XYZ file of C-alpha atoms in Angstrom:
564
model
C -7.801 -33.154 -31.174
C -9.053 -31.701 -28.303
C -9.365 -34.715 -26.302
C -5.822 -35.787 -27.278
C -4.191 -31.997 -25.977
C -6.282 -32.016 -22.741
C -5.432 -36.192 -22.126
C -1.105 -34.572 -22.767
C -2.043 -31.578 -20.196
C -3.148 -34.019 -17.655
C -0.564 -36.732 -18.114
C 1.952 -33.264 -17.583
C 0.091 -32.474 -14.897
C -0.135 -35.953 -12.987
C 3.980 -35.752 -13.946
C 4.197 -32.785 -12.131
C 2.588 -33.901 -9.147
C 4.559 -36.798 -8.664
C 7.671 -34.504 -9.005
C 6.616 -32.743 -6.062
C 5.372 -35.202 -3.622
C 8.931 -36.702 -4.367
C 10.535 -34.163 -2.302
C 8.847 -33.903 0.902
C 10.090 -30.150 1.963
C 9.005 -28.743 -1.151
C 5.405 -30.401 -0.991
C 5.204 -29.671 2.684
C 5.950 -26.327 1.937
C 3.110 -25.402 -0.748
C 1.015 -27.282 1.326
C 1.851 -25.041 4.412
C 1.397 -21.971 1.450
C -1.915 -22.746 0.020
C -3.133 -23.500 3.713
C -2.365 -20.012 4.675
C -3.735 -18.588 1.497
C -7.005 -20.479 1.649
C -7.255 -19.983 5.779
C -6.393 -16.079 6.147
C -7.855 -14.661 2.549
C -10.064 -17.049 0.929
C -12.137 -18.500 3.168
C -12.767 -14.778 4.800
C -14.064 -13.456 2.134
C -16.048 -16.193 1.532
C -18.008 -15.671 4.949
C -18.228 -11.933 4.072
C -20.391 -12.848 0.737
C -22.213 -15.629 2.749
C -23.187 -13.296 5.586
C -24.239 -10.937 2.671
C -26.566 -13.054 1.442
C -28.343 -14.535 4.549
C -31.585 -12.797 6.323
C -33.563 -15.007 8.927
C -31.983 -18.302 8.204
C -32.799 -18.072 4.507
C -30.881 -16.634 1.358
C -31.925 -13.094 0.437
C -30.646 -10.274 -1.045
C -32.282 -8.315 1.504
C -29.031 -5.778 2.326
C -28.323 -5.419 -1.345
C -31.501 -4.253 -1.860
C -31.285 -1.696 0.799
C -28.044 -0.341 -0.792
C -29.358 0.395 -3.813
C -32.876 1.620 -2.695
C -31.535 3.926 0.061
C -30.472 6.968 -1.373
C -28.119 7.283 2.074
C -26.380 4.379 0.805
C -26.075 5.139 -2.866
C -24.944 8.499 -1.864
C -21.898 6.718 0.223
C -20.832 4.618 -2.827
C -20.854 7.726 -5.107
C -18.772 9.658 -2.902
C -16.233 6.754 -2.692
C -16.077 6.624 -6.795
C -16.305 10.237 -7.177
C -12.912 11.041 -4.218
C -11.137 7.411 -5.653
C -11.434 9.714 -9.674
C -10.871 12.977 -8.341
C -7.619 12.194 -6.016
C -6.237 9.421 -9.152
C -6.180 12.595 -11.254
C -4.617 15.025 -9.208
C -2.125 12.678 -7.882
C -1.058 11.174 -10.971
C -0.635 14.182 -12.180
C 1.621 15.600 -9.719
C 3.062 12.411 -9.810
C 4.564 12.709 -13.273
C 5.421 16.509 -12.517
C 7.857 15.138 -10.149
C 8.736 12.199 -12.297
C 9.280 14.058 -15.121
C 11.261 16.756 -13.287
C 13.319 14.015 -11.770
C 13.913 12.109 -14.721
C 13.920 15.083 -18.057
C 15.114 18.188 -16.521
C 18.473 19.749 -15.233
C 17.691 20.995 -11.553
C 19.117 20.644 -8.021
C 17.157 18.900 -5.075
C 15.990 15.764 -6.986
C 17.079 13.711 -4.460
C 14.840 15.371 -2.299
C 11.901 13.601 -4.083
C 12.973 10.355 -2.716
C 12.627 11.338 0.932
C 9.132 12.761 -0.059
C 8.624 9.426 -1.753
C 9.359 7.639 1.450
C 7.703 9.553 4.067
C 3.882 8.065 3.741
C 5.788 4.695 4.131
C 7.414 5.466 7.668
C 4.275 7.697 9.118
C 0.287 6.950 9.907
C -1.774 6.742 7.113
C -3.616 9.222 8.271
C -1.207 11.753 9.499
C -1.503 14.443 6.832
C -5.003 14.416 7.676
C -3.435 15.371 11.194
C -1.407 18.238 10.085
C -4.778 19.085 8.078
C -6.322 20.434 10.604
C -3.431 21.721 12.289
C -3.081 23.940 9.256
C -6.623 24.435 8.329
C -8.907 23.681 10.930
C -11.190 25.660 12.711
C -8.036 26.650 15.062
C -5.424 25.576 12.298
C -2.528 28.041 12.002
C -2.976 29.639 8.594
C -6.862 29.635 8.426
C -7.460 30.933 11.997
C -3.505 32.422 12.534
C -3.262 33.818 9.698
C -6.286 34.471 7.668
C -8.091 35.384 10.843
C -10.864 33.015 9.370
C -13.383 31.961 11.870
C -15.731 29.255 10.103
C -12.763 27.306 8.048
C -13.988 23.970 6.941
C -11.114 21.660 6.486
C -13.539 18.281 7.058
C -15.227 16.791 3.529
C -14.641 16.259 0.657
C -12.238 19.077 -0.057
C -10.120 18.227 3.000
C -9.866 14.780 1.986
C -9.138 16.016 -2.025
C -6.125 17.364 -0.357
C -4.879 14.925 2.227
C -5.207 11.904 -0.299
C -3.518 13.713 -3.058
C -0.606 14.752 -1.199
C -0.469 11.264 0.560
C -0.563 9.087 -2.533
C 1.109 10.900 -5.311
C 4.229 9.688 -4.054
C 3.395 5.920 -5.726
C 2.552 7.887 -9.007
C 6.131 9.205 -8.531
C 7.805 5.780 -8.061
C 6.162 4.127 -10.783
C 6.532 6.586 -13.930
C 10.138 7.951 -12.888
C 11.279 4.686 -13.105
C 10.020 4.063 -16.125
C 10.401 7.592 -18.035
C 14.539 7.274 -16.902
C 14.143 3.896 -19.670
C 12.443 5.636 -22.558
C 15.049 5.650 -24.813
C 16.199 9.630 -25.673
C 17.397 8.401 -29.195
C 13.563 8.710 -30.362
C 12.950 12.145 -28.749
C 15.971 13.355 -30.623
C 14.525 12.235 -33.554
C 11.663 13.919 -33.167
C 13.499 17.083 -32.347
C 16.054 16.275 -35.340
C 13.171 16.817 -37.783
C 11.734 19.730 -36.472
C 9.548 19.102 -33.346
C 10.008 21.722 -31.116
C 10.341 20.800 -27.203
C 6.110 20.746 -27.195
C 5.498 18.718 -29.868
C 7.594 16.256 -28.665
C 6.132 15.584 -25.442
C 2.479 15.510 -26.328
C 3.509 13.892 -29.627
C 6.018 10.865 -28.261
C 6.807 11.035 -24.719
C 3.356 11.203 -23.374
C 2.091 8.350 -25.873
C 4.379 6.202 -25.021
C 3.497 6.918 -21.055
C -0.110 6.187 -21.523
C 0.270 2.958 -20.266
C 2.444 4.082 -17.167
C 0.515 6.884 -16.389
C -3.169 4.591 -16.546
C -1.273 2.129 -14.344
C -0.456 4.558 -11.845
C -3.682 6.198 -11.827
C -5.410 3.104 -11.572
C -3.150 2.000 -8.188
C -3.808 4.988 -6.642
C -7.503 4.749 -7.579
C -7.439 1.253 -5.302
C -5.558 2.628 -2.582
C -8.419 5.721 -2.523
C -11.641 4.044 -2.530
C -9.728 1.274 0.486
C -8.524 4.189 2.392
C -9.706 4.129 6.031
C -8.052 6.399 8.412
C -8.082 10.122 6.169
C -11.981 9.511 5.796
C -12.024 8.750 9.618
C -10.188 11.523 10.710
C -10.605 14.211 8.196
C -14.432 12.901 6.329
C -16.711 15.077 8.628
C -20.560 14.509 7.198
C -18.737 13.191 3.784
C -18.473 9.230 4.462
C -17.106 6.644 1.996
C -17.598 3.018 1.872
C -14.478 2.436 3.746
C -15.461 3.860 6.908
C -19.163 3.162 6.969
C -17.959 -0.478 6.935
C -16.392 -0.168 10.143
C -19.552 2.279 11.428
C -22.022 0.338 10.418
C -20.355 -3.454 11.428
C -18.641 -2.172 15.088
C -20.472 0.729 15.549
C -23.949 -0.167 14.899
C -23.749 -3.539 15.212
C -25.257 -4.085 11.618
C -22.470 -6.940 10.372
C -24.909 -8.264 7.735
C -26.085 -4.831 6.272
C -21.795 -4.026 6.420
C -21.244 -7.217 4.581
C -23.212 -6.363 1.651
C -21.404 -3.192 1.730
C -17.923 -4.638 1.743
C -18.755 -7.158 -0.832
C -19.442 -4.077 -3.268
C -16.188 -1.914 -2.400
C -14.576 -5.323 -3.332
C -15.512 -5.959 -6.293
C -15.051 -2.359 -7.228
C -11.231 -2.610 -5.750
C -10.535 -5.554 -7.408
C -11.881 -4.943 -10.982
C -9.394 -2.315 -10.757
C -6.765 -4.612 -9.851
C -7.595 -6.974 -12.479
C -7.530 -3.950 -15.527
C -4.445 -2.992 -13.406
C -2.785 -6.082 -13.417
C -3.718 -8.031 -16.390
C -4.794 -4.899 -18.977
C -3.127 -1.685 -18.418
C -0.184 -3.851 -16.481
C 0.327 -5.944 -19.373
C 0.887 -2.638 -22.201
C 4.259 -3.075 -24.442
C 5.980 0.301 -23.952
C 7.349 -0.787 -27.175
C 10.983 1.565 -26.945
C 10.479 1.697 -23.041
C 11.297 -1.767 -22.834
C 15.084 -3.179 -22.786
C 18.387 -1.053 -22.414
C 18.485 2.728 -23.652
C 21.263 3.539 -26.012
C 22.972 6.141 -23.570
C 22.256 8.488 -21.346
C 19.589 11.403 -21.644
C 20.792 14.915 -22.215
C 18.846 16.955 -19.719
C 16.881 19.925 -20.582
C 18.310 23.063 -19.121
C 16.005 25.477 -20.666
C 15.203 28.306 -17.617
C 11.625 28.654 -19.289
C 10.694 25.167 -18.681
C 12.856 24.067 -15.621
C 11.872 27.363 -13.568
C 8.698 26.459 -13.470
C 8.296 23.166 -13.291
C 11.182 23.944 -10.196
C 9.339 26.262 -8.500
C 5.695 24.149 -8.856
C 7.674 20.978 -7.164
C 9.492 22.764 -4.597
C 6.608 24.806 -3.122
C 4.503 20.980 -3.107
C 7.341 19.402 -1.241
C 7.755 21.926 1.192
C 4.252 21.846 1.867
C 4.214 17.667 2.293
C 7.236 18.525 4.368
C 5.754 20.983 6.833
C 2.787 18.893 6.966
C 5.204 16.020 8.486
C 6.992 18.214 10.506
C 4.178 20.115 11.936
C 2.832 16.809 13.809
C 6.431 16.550 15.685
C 5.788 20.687 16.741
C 2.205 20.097 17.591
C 3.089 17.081 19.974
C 5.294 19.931 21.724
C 2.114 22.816 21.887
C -0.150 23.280 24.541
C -3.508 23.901 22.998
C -3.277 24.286 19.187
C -4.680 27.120 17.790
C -5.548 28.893 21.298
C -2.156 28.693 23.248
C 1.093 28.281 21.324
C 3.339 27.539 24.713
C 5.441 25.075 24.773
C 4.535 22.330 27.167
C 5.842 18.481 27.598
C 2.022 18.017 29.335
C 0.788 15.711 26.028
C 4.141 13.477 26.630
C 2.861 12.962 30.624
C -0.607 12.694 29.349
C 1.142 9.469 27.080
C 3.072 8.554 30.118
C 0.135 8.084 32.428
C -2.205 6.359 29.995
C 1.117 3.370 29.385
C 3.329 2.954 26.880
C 1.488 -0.710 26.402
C -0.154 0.326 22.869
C 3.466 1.250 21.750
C 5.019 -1.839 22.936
C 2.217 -4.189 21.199
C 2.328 -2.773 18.281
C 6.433 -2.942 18.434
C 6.607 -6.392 19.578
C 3.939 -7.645 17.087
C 5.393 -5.735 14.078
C 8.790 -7.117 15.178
C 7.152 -10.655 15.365
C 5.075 -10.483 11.726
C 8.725 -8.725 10.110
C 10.919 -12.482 9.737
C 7.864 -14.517 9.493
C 6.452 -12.115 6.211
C 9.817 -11.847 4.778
C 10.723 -15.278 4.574
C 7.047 -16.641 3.635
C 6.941 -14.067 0.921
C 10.180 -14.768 -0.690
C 9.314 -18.599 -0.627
C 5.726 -17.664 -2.845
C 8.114 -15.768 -5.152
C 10.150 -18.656 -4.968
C 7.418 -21.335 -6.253
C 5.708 -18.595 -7.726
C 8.911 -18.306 -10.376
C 10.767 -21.367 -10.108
C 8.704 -24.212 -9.260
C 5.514 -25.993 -11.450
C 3.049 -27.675 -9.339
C -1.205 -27.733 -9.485
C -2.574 -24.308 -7.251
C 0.429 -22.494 -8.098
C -1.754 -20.090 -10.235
C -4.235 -19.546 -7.722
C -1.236 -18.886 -4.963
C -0.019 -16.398 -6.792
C -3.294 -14.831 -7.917
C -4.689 -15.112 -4.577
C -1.428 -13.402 -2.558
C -1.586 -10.546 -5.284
C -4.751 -9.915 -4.833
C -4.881 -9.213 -1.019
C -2.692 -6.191 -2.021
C -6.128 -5.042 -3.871
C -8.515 -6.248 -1.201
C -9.539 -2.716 1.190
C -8.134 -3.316 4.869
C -11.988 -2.699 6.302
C -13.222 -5.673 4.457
C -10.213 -8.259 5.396
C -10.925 -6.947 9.226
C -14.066 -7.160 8.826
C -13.616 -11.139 7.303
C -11.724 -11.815 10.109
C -13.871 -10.854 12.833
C -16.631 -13.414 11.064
C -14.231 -15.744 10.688
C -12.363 -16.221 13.499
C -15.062 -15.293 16.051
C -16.369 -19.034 16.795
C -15.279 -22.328 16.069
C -13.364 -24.321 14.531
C -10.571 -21.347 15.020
C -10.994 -19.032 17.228
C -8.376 -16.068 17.358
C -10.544 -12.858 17.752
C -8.464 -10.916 20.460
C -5.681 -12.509 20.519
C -2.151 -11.789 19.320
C -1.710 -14.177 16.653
C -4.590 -12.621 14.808
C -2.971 -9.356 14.791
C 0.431 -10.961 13.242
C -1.632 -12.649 10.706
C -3.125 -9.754 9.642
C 0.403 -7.763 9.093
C 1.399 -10.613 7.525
C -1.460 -10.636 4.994
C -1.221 -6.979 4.261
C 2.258 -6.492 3.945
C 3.440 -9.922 2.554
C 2.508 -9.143 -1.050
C 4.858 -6.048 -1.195
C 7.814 -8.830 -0.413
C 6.752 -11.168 -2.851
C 6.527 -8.961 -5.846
C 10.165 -7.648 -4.372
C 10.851 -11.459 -4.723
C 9.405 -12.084 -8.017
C 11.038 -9.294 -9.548
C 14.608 -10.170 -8.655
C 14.220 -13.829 -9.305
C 13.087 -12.689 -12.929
C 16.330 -11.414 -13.196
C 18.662 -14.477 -12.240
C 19.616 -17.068 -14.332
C 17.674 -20.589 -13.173
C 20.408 -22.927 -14.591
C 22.371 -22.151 -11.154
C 19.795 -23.334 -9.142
C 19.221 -26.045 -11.838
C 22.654 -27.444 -11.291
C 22.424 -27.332 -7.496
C 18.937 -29.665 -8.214
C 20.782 -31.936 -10.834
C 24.157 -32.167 -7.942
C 21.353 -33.609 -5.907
C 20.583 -30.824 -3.781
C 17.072 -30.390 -2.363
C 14.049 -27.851 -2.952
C 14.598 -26.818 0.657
C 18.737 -26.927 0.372
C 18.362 -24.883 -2.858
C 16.367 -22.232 -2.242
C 18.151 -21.523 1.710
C 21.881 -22.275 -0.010
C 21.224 -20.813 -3.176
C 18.431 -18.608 -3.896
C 17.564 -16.731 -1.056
C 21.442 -15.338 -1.408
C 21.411 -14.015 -4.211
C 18.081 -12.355 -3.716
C 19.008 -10.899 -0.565
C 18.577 -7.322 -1.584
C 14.867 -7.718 -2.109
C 14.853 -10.203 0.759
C 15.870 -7.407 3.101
C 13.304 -5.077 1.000
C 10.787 -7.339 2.428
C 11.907 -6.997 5.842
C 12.082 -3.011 5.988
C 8.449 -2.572 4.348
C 6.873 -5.320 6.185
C 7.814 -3.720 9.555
C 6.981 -0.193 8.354
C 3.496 -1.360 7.026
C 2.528 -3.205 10.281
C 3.942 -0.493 12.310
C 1.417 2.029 10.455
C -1.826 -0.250 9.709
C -4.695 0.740 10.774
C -7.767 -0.431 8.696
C -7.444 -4.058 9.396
C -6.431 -4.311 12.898
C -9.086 -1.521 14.069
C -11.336 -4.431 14.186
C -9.038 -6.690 15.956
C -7.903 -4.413 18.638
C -9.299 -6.044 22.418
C -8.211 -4.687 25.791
C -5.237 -7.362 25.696
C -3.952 -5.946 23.063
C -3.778 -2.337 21.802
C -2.127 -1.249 18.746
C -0.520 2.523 18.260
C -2.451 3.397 14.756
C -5.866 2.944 16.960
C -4.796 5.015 20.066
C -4.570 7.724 17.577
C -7.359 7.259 15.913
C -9.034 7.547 19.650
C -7.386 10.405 20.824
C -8.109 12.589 17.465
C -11.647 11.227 17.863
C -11.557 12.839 21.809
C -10.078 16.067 20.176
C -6.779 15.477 21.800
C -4.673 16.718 18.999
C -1.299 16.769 21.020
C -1.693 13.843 22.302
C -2.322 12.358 18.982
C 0.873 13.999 17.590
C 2.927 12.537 20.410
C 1.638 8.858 20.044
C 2.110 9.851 15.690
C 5.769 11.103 16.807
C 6.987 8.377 19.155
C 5.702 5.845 15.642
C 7.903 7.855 13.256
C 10.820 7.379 15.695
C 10.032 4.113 16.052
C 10.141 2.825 12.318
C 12.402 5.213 11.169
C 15.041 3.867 14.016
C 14.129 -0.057 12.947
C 14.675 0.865 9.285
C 17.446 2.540 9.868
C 18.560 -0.426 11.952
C 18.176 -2.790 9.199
C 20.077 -1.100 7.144
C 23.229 -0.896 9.679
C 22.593 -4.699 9.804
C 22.480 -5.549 6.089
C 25.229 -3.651 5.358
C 27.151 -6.614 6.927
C 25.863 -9.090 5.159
C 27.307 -6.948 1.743
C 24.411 -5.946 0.992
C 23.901 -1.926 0.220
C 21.803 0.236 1.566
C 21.024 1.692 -1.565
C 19.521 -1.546 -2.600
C 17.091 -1.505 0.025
C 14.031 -0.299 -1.895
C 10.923 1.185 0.047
């Protein structure tokens, strides 16, 4: 029986192959795919676990050793797992406060949490770390201002409690609002009809029934914690994570071997959470969350439960919005913290040093923006739409760079690409692929999710007129997915405009990126000079964006529909 179902599955299979070879644009194409796959996330991480594993010309697990026997090194790993908990629970929490708020209760300003929502998107990933200190610092303006407080301690893990939190609650917020605004109200009512009081019904239905939502989100934000980069740079002080002592211990000390080992373990930490993310928790039925509520939710207006959920949510967002405007004031001070003048010195300081880290990273984003679109939309493309052997491990393999840390695909890179057969270390192209890789599988999930939603027997008739792959998908498909198309293009550009893990280790003296120059110049203590070079990169992606939009909206496509 056996034999006879796998002998069917590869007659299907050899069926399916011949399909494709048939039409030459369509196997060129996943040919051109699973090349890029295998080239720029595969075969890096492969050389990662190989240089891992290899002391004195022999195999050994030498550096693993050390990382376990050292208690330096055990100490780094449980500070990573013990900031990646702490910061998943706060910000999930706030998360659903806002989501909740947004979605459950009658009060002004809602759309207010959008713009929140958007700001980490457009800005540095570090900048709240930025306005950190500004705030808090030894010289920030409410510790030293005024508390008068002359030993604040903004760096550790406190500092970076608070700069994570507020930086990645914001995906908690996108994911449950959008699904607690589809829980259908007819079974709170229910509840309520027979008794419940307002309470009982959220621990009793609307929380269950979020359990799934709410582990999801916790869970992203969890991977997006333990991968972070630039807030442990900037803000870590003695407290180091795996993230950063990556980079210190690869670049900085010159130990790539010892920094393998230790990338190979913040991987497979990141991506066992992807996998439970993905293919677990991802996976839940919602069981009434799922399909079309019966109408629309009658919002609760009671002032003992809206005032204070109000006021909680206001006072956050004005404090993630002073934080972002503070950088902007503090490009514009002369010495924070000592002399509160207003000076344009830090803009003459940028002028002097060049503008050529703004233009690279401009040009290159602007370069990586069409080519990531388009290639992502094609994997969502085959990904939904077309059968053909490898199409599993495209997909997996493109999802799964969203859940590999940006230290260890820079730090693949650098092994990869430093000698033969391909060399690209310090050049431009290396820089493009690595936006590409990092921001591509935003696009394609963009991709995936509107081609879920359209009806294949349109593109089946343009295949059975005699159209080809190629003439379908460019006549046909890309059309009507043009809102998540253009999706694509806006998150690509921000994304490469604001990376910073990856390309840190790509950076040469030919080319200079803007997320690095910060770095340097908060590492030199040159705050305002920082917050110009953070200022003139808000203006920057917010203007492209912004751009875009104008753009799109010519095509008929709204700007509404352009989802960050």
């Amino acid at each position: 029986m056996q034999t006879n179902t796998r002998k069917l599955k590869m007659k299907s299979e050899i069926a399916t192959m011949k399909n494709v070879i048939r039409d030459p644009a369509l196997f060129t194409t996943i040919i051109i795919v699973l090349s890029i796959v295998t080239l720029f996330i595969v075969i890096p991480l492969f050389r990662i676990m190989g240089s891992s594993f290899l002391f004195e010309g022999g195999v050994s697990t030498k550096y693993y050793e050390a990382i376990f026997t050292k208690a330096y090194n055990r100490l780094i790993i449980k500070n990573t797992l013990k900031l990646g908990l702490t910061v998943s629970i706060l910000a999930t929490s706030i998360g659903f406060l806002f989501a909740y708020a947004s979605a459950y209760l009658k009060m002004k300003s809602k759309r207010l949490f959008d713009a929140i929502a958007i700001l980490p998107i457009i800005s540095p990933p570090f900048l709240i770390a930025l306005s950190a200190i500004l705030l808090f610092g030894r010289t920030g303006l409410i510790s030293r201002g005024l508390l008068g407080m002359r030993d604040a301690e903004i760096y550790g893990f406190k500092g970076l409690v608070l700069v994570q939190t507020l930086t990645f609650f914001p995906v908690a917020y996108l994911v449950l609002s959008g699904l607690l605004k589809q829980i259908d109200p007819s079974v709170e009512e229910a509840s309520r009809s027979l008794g419940a009081s307002r309470s009982e019904v959220f621990r009793t239905v609307t929380v269950p029934l979020m359990a799934p939502g709410i582990a999801n989100a916790a869970l992203l934000i969890f991977i997006q914690s333990v991968a972070d980069f630039g807030n442990p740079m900037v803000i870590g002080g003695n407290y180091t994570t795996m993230a950063a002592q990556i980079y210190l211990q690869g670049i900085g000390s010159m130990d790539m071997s010892g920094a393998t080992a230790l990338a190979m373990i913040l991987l497979v930490i990141s991506v066992s959470a992807f996998i439970i993310q993905k293919y677990y928790v991802g996976k839940k039925s919602y069981i009434t969350v799922t399909g079309k509520i019966s109408r629309a939710r009658q919002l609760i207006d009671e002032p003992h439960i809206v005032k204070p959920i109000q006021v909680l949510v206001i006072l956050i967002s004005l404090l993630v919005g002073m934080m972002y405007i503070l950088v902007p004031i503090g490009s514009f001070v002369k010495l924070w913290g000592v002399n509160y003048s207003l000076t344009l010195d830090h803009f003459r300081y940028v002028m002097d040093l060049g503008i050529k880290p703004i233009l690279d990273t401009t040009v290159l984003a602007l370069i990586a923006t069409p080519i990531t679109g388009i290639l992502a939309m094609v994997i969502a493309f085959l990904t939904v739409r077309r059968r053909f052997p490898g199409r599993s491990y495209m997909e997996f393999t493109t999802m799964l760079a969203i859940a590999i840390p940006g230290t260890v695909i820079g730090l693949g890179y650098v092994l990869t690409f430093n000698t033969g057969p391909v060399v690209l270390t310090g050049t431009a192209t290396i820089l493009i692929i690595a936006f590409m890789i990092r921001s591509m599988p935003v696009g394609i999930r963009s991709g995936i999710a509107a081609l879920q939603q359209i009806d294949p027997s349109i593109e089946e008739a343009a295949s059975i007129l005699g159209a080809s792959s190629q003439k379908v998908f460019t006549s046909v498909t890309l059309p009507m997915i043009r809102p998540a198309f253009f999706s694509g293009l806006v998150n690509s550009f921000a994304r490469s405009m604001t990376l910073v893990s990856t390309v840190i280790f790509l950076v040469s003296a030919r080319w200079n990126l803007l997320t690095v120059a910060i770095m340097a110049q908060i590492d030199q203590g040159k705050i305002g000079v920082a917050s110009v070079y953070s200022t003139i990169l808000i203006i920057i992606v917010a203007s492209v964006i912004s751009l875009i939009r104008v753009i799109v909206s010519r095509f008929g496509v709204s700007a509404d529909d352009i989802v960050l």
